[in-house]
mmCIF file with all atom_site columns, C-alpha atoms in Angstrom:
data_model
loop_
_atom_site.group_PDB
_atom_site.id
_atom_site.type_symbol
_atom_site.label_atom_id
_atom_site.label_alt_id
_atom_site.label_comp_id
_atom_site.label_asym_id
_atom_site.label_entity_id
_atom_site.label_seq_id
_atom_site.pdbx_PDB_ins_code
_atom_site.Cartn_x
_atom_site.Cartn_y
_atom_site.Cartn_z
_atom_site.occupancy
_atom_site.B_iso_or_equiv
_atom_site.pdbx_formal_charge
_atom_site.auth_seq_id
_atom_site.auth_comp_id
_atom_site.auth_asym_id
_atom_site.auth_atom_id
_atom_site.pdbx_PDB_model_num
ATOM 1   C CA . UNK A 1 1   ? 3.484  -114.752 -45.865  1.00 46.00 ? 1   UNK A CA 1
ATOM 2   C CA . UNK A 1 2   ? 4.152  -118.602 -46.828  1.00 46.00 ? 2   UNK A CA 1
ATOM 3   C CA . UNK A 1 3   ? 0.488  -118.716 -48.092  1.00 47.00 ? 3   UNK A CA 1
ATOM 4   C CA . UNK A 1 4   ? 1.121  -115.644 -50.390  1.00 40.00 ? 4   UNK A CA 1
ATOM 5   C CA . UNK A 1 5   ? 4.502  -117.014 -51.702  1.00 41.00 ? 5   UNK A CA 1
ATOM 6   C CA . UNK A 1 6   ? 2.113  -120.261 -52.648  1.00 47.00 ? 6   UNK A CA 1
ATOM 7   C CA . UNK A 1 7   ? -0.130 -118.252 -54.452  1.00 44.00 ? 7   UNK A CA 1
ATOM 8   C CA . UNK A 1 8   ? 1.728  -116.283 -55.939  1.00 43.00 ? 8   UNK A CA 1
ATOM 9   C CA . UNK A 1 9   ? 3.703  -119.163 -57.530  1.00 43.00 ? 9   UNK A CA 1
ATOM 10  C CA . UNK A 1 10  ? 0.735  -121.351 -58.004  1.00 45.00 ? 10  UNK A CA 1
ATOM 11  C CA . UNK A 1 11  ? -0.562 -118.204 -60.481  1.00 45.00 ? 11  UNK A CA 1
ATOM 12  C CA . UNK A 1 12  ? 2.790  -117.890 -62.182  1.00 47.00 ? 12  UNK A CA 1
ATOM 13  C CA . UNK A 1 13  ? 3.173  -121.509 -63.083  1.00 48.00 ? 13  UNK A CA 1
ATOM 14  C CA . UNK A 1 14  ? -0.524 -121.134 -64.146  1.00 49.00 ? 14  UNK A CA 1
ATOM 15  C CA . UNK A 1 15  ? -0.005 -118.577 -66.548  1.00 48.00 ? 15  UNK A CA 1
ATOM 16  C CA . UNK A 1 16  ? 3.765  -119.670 -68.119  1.00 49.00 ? 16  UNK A CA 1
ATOM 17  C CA . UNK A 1 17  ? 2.621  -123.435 -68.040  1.00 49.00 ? 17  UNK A CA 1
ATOM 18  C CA . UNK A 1 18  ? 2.646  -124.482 -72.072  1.00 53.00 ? 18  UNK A CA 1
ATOM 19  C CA . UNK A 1 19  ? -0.914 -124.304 -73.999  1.00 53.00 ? 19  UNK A CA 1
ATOM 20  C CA . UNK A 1 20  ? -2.709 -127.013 -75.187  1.00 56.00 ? 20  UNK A CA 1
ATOM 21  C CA . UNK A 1 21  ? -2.056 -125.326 -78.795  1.00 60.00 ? 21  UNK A CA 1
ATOM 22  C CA . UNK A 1 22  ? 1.368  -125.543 -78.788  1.00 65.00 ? 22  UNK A CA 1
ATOM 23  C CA . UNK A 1 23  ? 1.980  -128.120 -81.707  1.00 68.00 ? 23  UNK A CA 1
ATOM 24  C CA . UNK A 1 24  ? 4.618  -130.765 -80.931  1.00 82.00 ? 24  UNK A CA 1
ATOM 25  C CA . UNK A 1 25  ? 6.418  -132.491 -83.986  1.00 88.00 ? 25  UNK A CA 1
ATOM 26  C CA . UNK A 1 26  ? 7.479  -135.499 -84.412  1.00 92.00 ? 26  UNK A CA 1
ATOM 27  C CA . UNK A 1 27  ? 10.369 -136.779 -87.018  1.00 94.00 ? 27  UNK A CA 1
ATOM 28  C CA . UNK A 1 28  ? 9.357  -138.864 -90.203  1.00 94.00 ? 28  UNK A CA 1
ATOM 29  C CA . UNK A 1 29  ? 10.540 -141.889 -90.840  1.00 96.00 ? 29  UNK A CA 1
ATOM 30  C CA . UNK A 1 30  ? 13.789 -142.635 -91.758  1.00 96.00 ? 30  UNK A CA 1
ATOM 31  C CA . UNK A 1 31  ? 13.323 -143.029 -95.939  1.00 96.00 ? 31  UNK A CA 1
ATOM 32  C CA . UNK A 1 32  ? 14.394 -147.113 -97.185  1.00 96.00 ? 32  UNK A CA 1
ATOM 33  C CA . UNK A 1 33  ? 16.848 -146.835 -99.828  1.00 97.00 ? 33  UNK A CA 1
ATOM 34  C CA . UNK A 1 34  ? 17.456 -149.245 -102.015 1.00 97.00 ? 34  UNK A CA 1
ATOM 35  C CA . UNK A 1 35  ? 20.557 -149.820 -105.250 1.00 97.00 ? 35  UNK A CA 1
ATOM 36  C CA . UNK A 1 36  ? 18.771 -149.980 -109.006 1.00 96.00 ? 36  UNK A CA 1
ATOM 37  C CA . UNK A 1 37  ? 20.716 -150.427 -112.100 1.00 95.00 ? 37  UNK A CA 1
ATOM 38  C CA . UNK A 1 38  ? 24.416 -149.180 -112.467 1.00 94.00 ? 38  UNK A CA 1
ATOM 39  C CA . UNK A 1 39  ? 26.934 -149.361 -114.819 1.00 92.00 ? 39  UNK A CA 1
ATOM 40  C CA . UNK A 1 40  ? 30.110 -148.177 -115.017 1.00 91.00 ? 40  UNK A CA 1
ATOM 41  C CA . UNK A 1 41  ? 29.434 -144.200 -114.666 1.00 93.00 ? 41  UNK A CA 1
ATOM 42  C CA . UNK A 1 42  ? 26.442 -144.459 -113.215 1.00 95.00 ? 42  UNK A CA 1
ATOM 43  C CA . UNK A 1 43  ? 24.414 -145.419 -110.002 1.00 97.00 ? 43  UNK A CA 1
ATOM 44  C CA . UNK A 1 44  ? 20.189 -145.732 -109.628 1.00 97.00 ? 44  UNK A CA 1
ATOM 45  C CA . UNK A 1 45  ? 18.953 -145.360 -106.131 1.00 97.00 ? 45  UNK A CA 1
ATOM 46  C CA . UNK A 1 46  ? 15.464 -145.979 -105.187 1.00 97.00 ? 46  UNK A CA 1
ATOM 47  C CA . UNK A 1 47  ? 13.421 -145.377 -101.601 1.00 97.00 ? 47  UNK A CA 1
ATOM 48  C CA . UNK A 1 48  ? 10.092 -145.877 -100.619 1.00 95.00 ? 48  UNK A CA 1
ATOM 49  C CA . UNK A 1 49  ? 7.345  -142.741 -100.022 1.00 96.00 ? 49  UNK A CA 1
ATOM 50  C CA . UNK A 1 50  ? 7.710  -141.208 -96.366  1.00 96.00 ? 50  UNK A CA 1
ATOM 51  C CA . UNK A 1 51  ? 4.161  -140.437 -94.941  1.00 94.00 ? 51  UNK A CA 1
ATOM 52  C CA . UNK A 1 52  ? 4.150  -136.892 -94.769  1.00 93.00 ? 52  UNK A CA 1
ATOM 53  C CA . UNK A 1 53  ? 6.909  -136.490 -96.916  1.00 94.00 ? 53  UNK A CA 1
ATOM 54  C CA . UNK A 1 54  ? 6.836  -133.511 -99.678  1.00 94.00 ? 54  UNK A CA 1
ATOM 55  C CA . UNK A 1 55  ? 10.310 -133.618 -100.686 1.00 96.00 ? 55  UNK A CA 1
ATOM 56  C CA . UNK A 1 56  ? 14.064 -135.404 -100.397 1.00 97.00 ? 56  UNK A CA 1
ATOM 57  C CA . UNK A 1 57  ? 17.122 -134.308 -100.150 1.00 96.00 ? 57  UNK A CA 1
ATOM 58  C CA . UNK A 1 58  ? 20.424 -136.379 -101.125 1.00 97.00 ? 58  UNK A CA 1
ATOM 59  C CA . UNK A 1 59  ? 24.138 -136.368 -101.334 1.00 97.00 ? 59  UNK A CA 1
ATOM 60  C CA . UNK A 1 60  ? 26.562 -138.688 -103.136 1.00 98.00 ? 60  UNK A CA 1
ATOM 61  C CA . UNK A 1 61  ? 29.925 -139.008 -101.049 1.00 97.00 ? 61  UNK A CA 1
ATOM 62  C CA . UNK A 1 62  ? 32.942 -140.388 -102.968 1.00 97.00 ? 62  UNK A CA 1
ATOM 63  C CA . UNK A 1 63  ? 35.129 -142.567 -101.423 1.00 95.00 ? 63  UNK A CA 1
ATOM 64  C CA . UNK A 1 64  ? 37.051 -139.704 -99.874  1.00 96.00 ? 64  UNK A CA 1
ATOM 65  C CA . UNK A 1 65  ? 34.073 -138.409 -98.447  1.00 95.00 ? 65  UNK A CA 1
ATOM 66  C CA . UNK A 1 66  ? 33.569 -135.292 -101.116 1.00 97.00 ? 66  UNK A CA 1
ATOM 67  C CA . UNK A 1 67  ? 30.121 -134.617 -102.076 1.00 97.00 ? 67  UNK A CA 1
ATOM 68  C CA . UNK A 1 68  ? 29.893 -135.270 -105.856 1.00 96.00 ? 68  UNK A CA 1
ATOM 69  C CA . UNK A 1 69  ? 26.267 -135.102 -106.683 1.00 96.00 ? 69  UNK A CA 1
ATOM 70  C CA . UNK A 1 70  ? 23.422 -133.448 -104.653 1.00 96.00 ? 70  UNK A CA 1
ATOM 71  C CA . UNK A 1 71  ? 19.964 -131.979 -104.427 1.00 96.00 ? 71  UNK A CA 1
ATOM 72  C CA . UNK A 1 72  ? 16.431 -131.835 -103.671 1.00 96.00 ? 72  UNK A CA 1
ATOM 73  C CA . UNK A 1 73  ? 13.823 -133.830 -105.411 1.00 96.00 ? 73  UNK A CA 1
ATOM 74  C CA . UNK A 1 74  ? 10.034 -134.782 -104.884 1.00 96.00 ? 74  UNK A CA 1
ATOM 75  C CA . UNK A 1 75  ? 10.402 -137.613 -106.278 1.00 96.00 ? 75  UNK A CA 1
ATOM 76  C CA . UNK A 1 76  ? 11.625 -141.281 -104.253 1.00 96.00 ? 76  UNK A CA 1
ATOM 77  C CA . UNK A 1 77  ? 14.525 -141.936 -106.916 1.00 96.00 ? 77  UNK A CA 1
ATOM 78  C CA . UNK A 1 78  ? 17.613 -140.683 -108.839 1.00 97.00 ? 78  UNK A CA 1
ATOM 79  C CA . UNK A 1 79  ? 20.070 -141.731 -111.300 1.00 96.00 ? 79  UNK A CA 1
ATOM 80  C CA . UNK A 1 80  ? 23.468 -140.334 -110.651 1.00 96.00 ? 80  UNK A CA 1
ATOM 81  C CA . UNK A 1 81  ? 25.594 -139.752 -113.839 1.00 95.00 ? 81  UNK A CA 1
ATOM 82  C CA . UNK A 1 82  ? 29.788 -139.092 -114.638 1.00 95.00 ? 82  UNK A CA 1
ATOM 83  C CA . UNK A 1 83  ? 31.012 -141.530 -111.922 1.00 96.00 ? 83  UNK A CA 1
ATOM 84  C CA . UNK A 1 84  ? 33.838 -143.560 -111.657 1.00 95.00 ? 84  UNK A CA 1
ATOM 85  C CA . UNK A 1 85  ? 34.267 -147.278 -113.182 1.00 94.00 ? 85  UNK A CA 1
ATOM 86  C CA . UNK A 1 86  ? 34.919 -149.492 -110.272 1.00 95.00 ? 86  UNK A CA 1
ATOM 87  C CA . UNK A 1 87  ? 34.231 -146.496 -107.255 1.00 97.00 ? 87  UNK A CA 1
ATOM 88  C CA . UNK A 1 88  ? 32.283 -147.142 -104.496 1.00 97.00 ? 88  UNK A CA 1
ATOM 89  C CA . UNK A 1 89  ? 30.141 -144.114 -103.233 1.00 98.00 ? 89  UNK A CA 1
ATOM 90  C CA . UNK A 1 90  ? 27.973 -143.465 -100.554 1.00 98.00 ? 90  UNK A CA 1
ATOM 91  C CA . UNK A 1 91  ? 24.094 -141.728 -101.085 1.00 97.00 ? 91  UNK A CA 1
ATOM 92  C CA . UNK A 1 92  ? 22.549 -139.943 -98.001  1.00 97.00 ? 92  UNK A CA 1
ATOM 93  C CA . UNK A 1 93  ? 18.806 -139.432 -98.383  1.00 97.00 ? 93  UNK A CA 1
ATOM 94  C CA . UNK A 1 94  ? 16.402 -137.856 -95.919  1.00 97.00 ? 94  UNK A CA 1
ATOM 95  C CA . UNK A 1 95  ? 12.665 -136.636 -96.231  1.00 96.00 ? 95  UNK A CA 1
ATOM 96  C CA . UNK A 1 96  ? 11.616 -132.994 -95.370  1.00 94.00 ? 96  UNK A CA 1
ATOM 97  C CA . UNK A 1 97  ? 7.964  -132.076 -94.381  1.00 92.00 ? 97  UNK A CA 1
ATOM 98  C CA . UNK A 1 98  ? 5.632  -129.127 -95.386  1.00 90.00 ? 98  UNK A CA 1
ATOM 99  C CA . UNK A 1 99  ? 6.575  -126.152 -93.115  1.00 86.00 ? 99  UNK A CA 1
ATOM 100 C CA . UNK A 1 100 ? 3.270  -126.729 -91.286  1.00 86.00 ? 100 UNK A CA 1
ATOM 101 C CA . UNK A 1 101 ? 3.353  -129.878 -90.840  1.00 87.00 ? 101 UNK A CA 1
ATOM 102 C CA . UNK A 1 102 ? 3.762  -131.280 -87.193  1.00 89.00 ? 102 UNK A CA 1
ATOM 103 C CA . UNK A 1 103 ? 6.827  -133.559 -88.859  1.00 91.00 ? 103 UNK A CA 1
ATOM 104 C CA . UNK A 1 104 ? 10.089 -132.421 -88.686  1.00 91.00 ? 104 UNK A CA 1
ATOM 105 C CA . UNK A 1 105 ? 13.273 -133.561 -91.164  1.00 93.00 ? 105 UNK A CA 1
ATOM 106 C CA . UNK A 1 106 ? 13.780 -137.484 -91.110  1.00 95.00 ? 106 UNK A CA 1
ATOM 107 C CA . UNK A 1 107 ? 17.066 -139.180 -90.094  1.00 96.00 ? 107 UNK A CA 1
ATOM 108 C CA . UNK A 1 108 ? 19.200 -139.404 -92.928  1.00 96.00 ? 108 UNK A CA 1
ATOM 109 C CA . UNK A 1 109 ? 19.496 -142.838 -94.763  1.00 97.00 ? 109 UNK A CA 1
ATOM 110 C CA . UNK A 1 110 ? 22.776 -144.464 -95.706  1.00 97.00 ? 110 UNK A CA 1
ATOM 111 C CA . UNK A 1 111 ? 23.815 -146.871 -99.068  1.00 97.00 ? 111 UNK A CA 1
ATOM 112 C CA . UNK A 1 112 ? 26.524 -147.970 -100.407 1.00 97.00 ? 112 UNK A CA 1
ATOM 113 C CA . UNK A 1 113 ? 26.932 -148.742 -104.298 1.00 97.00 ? 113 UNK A CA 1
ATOM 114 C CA . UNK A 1 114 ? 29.979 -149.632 -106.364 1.00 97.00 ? 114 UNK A CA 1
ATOM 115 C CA . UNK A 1 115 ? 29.929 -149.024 -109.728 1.00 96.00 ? 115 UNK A CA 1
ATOM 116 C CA . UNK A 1 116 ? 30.700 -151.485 -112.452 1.00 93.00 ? 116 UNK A CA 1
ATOM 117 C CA . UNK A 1 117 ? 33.900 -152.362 -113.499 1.00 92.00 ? 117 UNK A CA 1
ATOM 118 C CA . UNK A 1 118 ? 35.011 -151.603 -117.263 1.00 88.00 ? 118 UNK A CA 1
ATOM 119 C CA . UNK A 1 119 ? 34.882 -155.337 -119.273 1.00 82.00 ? 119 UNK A CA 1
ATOM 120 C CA . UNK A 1 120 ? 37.955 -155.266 -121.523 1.00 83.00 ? 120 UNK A CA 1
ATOM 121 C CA . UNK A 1 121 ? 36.796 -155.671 -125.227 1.00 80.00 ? 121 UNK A CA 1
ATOM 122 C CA . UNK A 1 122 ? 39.129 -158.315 -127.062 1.00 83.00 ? 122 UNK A CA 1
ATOM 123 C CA . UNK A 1 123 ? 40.340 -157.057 -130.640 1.00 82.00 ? 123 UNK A CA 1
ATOM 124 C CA . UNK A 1 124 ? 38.465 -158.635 -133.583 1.00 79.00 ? 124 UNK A CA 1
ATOM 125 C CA . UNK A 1 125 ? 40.517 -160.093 -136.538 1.00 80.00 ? 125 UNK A CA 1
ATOM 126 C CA . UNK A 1 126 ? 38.612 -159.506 -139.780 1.00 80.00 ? 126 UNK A CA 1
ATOM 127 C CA . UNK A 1 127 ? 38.640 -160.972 -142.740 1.00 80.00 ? 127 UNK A CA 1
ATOM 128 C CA . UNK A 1 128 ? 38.682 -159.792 -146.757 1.00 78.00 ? 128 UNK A CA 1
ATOM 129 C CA . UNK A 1 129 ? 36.852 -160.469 -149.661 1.00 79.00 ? 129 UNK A CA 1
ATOM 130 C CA . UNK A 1 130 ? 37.058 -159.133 -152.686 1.00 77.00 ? 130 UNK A CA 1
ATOM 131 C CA . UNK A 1 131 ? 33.590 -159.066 -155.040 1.00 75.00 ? 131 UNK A CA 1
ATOM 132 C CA . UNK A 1 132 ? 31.174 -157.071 -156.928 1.00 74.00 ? 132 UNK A CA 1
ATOM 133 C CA . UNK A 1 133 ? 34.377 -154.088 -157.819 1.00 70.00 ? 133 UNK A CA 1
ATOM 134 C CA . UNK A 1 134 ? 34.938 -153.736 -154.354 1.00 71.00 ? 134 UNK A CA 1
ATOM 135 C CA . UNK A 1 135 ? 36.520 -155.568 -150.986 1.00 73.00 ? 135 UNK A CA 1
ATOM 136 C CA . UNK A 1 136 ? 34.074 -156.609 -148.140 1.00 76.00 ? 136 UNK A CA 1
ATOM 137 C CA . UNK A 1 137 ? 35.280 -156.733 -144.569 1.00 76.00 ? 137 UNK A CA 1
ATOM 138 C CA . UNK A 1 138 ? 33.931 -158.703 -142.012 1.00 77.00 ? 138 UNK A CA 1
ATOM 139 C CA . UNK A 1 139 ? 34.933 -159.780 -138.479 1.00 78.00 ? 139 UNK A CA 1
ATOM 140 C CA . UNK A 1 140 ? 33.204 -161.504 -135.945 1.00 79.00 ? 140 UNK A CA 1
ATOM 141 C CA . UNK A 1 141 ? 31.018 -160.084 -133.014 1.00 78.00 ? 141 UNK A CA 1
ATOM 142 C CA . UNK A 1 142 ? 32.846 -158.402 -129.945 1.00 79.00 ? 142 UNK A CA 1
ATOM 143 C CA . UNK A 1 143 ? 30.553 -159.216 -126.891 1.00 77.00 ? 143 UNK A CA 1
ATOM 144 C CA . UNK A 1 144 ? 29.837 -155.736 -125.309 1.00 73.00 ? 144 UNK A CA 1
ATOM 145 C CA . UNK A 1 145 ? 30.994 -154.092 -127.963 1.00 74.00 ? 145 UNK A CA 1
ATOM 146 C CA . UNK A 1 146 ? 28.719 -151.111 -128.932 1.00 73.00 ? 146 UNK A CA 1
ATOM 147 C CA . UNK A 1 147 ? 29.944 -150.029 -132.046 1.00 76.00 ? 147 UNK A CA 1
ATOM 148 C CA . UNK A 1 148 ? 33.350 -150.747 -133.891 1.00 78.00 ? 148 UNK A CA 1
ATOM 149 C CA . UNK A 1 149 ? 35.612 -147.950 -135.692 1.00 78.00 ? 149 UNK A CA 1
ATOM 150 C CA . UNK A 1 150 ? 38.014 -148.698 -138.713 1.00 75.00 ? 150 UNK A CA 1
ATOM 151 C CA . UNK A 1 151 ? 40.238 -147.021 -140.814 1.00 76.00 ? 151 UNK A CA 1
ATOM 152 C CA . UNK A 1 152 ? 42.088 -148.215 -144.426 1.00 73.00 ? 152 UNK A CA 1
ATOM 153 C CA . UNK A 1 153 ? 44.392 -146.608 -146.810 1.00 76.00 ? 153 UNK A CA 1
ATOM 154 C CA . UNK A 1 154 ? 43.164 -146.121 -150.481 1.00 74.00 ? 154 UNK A CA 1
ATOM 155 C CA . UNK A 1 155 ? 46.360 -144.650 -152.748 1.00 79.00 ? 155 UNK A CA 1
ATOM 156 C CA . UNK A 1 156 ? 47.816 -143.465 -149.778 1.00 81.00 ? 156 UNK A CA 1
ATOM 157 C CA . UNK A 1 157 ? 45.458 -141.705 -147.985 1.00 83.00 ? 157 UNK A CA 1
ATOM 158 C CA . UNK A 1 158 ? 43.828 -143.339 -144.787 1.00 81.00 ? 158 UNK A CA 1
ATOM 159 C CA . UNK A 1 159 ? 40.210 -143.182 -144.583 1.00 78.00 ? 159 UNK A CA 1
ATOM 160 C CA . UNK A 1 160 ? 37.933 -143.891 -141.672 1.00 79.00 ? 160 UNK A CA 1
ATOM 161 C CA . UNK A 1 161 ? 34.813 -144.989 -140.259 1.00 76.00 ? 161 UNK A CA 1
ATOM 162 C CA . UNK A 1 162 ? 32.519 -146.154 -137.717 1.00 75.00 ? 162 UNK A CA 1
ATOM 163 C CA . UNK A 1 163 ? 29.523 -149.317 -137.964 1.00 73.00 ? 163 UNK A CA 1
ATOM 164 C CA . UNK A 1 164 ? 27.113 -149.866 -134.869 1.00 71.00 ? 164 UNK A CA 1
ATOM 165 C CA . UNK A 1 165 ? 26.457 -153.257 -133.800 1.00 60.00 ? 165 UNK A CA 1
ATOM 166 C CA . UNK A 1 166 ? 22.720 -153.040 -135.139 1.00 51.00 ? 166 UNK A CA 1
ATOM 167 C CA . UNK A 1 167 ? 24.239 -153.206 -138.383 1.00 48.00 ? 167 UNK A CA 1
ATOM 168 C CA . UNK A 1 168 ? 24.774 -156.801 -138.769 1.00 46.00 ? 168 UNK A CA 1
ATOM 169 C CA . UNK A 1 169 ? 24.681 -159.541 -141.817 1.00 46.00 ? 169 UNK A CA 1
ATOM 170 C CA . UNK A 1 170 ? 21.145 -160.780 -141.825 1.00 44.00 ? 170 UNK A CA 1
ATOM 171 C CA . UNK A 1 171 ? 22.816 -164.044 -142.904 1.00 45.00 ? 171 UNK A CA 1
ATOM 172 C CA . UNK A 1 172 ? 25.955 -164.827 -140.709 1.00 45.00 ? 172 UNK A CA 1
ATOM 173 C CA . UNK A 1 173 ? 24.399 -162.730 -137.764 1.00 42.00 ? 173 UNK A CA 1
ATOM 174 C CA . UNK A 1 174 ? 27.541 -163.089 -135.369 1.00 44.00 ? 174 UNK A CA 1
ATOM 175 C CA . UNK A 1 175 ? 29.911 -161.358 -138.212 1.00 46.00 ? 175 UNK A CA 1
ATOM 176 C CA . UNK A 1 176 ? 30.003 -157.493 -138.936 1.00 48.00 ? 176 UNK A CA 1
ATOM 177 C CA . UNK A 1 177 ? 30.613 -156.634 -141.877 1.00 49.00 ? 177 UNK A CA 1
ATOM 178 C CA . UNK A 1 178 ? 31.317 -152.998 -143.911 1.00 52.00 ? 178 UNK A CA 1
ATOM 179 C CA . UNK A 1 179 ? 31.521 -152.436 -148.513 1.00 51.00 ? 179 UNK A CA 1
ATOM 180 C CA . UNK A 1 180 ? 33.732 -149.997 -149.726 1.00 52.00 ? 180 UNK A CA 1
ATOM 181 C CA . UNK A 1 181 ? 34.195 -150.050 -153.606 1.00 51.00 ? 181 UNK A CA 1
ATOM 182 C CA . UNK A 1 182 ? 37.259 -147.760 -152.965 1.00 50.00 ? 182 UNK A CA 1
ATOM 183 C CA . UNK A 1 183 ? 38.937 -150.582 -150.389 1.00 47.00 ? 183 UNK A CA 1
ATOM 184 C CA . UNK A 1 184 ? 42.097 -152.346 -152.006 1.00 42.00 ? 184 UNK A CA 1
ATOM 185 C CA . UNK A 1 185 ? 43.871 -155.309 -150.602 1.00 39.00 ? 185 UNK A CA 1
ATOM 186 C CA . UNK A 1 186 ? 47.398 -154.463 -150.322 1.00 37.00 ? 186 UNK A CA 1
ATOM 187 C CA . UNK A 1 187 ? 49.834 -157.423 -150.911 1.00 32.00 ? 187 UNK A CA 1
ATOM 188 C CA . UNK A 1 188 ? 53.381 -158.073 -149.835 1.00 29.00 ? 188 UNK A CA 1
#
């Protein structure tokens, strides 16, 4: 009977053993993440390819640990947009193979970012001259300033305006300066 018994089991452990098919996966590497540019609503991230890889998947945790961005991607960056001035968030990032593959999902990478602060703009004080039947106005370059809005009253009704920085005097290039043949100086 005891020989039977060790038969017996001998032939089931033969037959439920595992095959040599049977494909065992291994994770992919954990992806490197690394900060890009940033400014003050927005954050680059950057990682190097995973072997094996076909896509990513990330999440951007604010600092109360709510997802506010997310997705999948193929590619090994992304610029997060509409963030906070002065927030620090958190990206997760982790590789997924091809179904077939003998990879499985990667442990998921961690990064910290903070975004920039806002840079206070100090107000320019411009200056008048009258000439040619009209006034010119002119002030002097605000550093980080991207464009610069006025207004001025003509006969009582106010009038306004915008000039971009890439409009400045070819000859005093740290001054902007705006013409209006309608502009009066007021006295008093």
């Amino acid at each position: 009977m005891g020989m039977l018994l060790m038969a017996a089991f001998l032939l089931a452990t033969t037959f439920t053993a595992c095959s040599s098919d049977d494909v065992v996966k291994t994770q992919l590497e954990t992806p490197a993440v690394t900060e890009g540019s940033k400014t003050v609503s927005s954050l680059a991230f950057n990682w190097q390819p995973v072997a094996g890889a076909s896509q990513y998947a990330y999440e951007l945790y604010d600092a109360d640990e709510k997802v506010v961005q997310g997705g999948v991607t193929a590619a090994t960056s992304v610029v997060t947009t509409g963030l906070k001035p002065s927030s620090t968030y958190t990206l997760k990032v982790w590789a997924y193979s091809p179904l077939n593959s003998d990879k499985t999902t990667s442990p998921i990478a961690t990064l910290k970012a903070t975004t920039n602060a806002k840079t206070p703009l100090v107000k320019p004080t411009p200056t008048a001259e009258t000439g040619n039947g009209g006034v010119t106005i002119s002030w002097p370059a605000v550093e980080h300033a991207d464009y610069y809005k006025y207004s001025y009253t003509v006969d009582g009704e106010v009038k306004t305006g915008s000039v971009g920085n890439q409009q400045c005097d070819p000859y005093r290039p740290a001054y902007r300066r705006i013409y209006h043949p309608d502009y009066r100086i007021e006295q008093r």
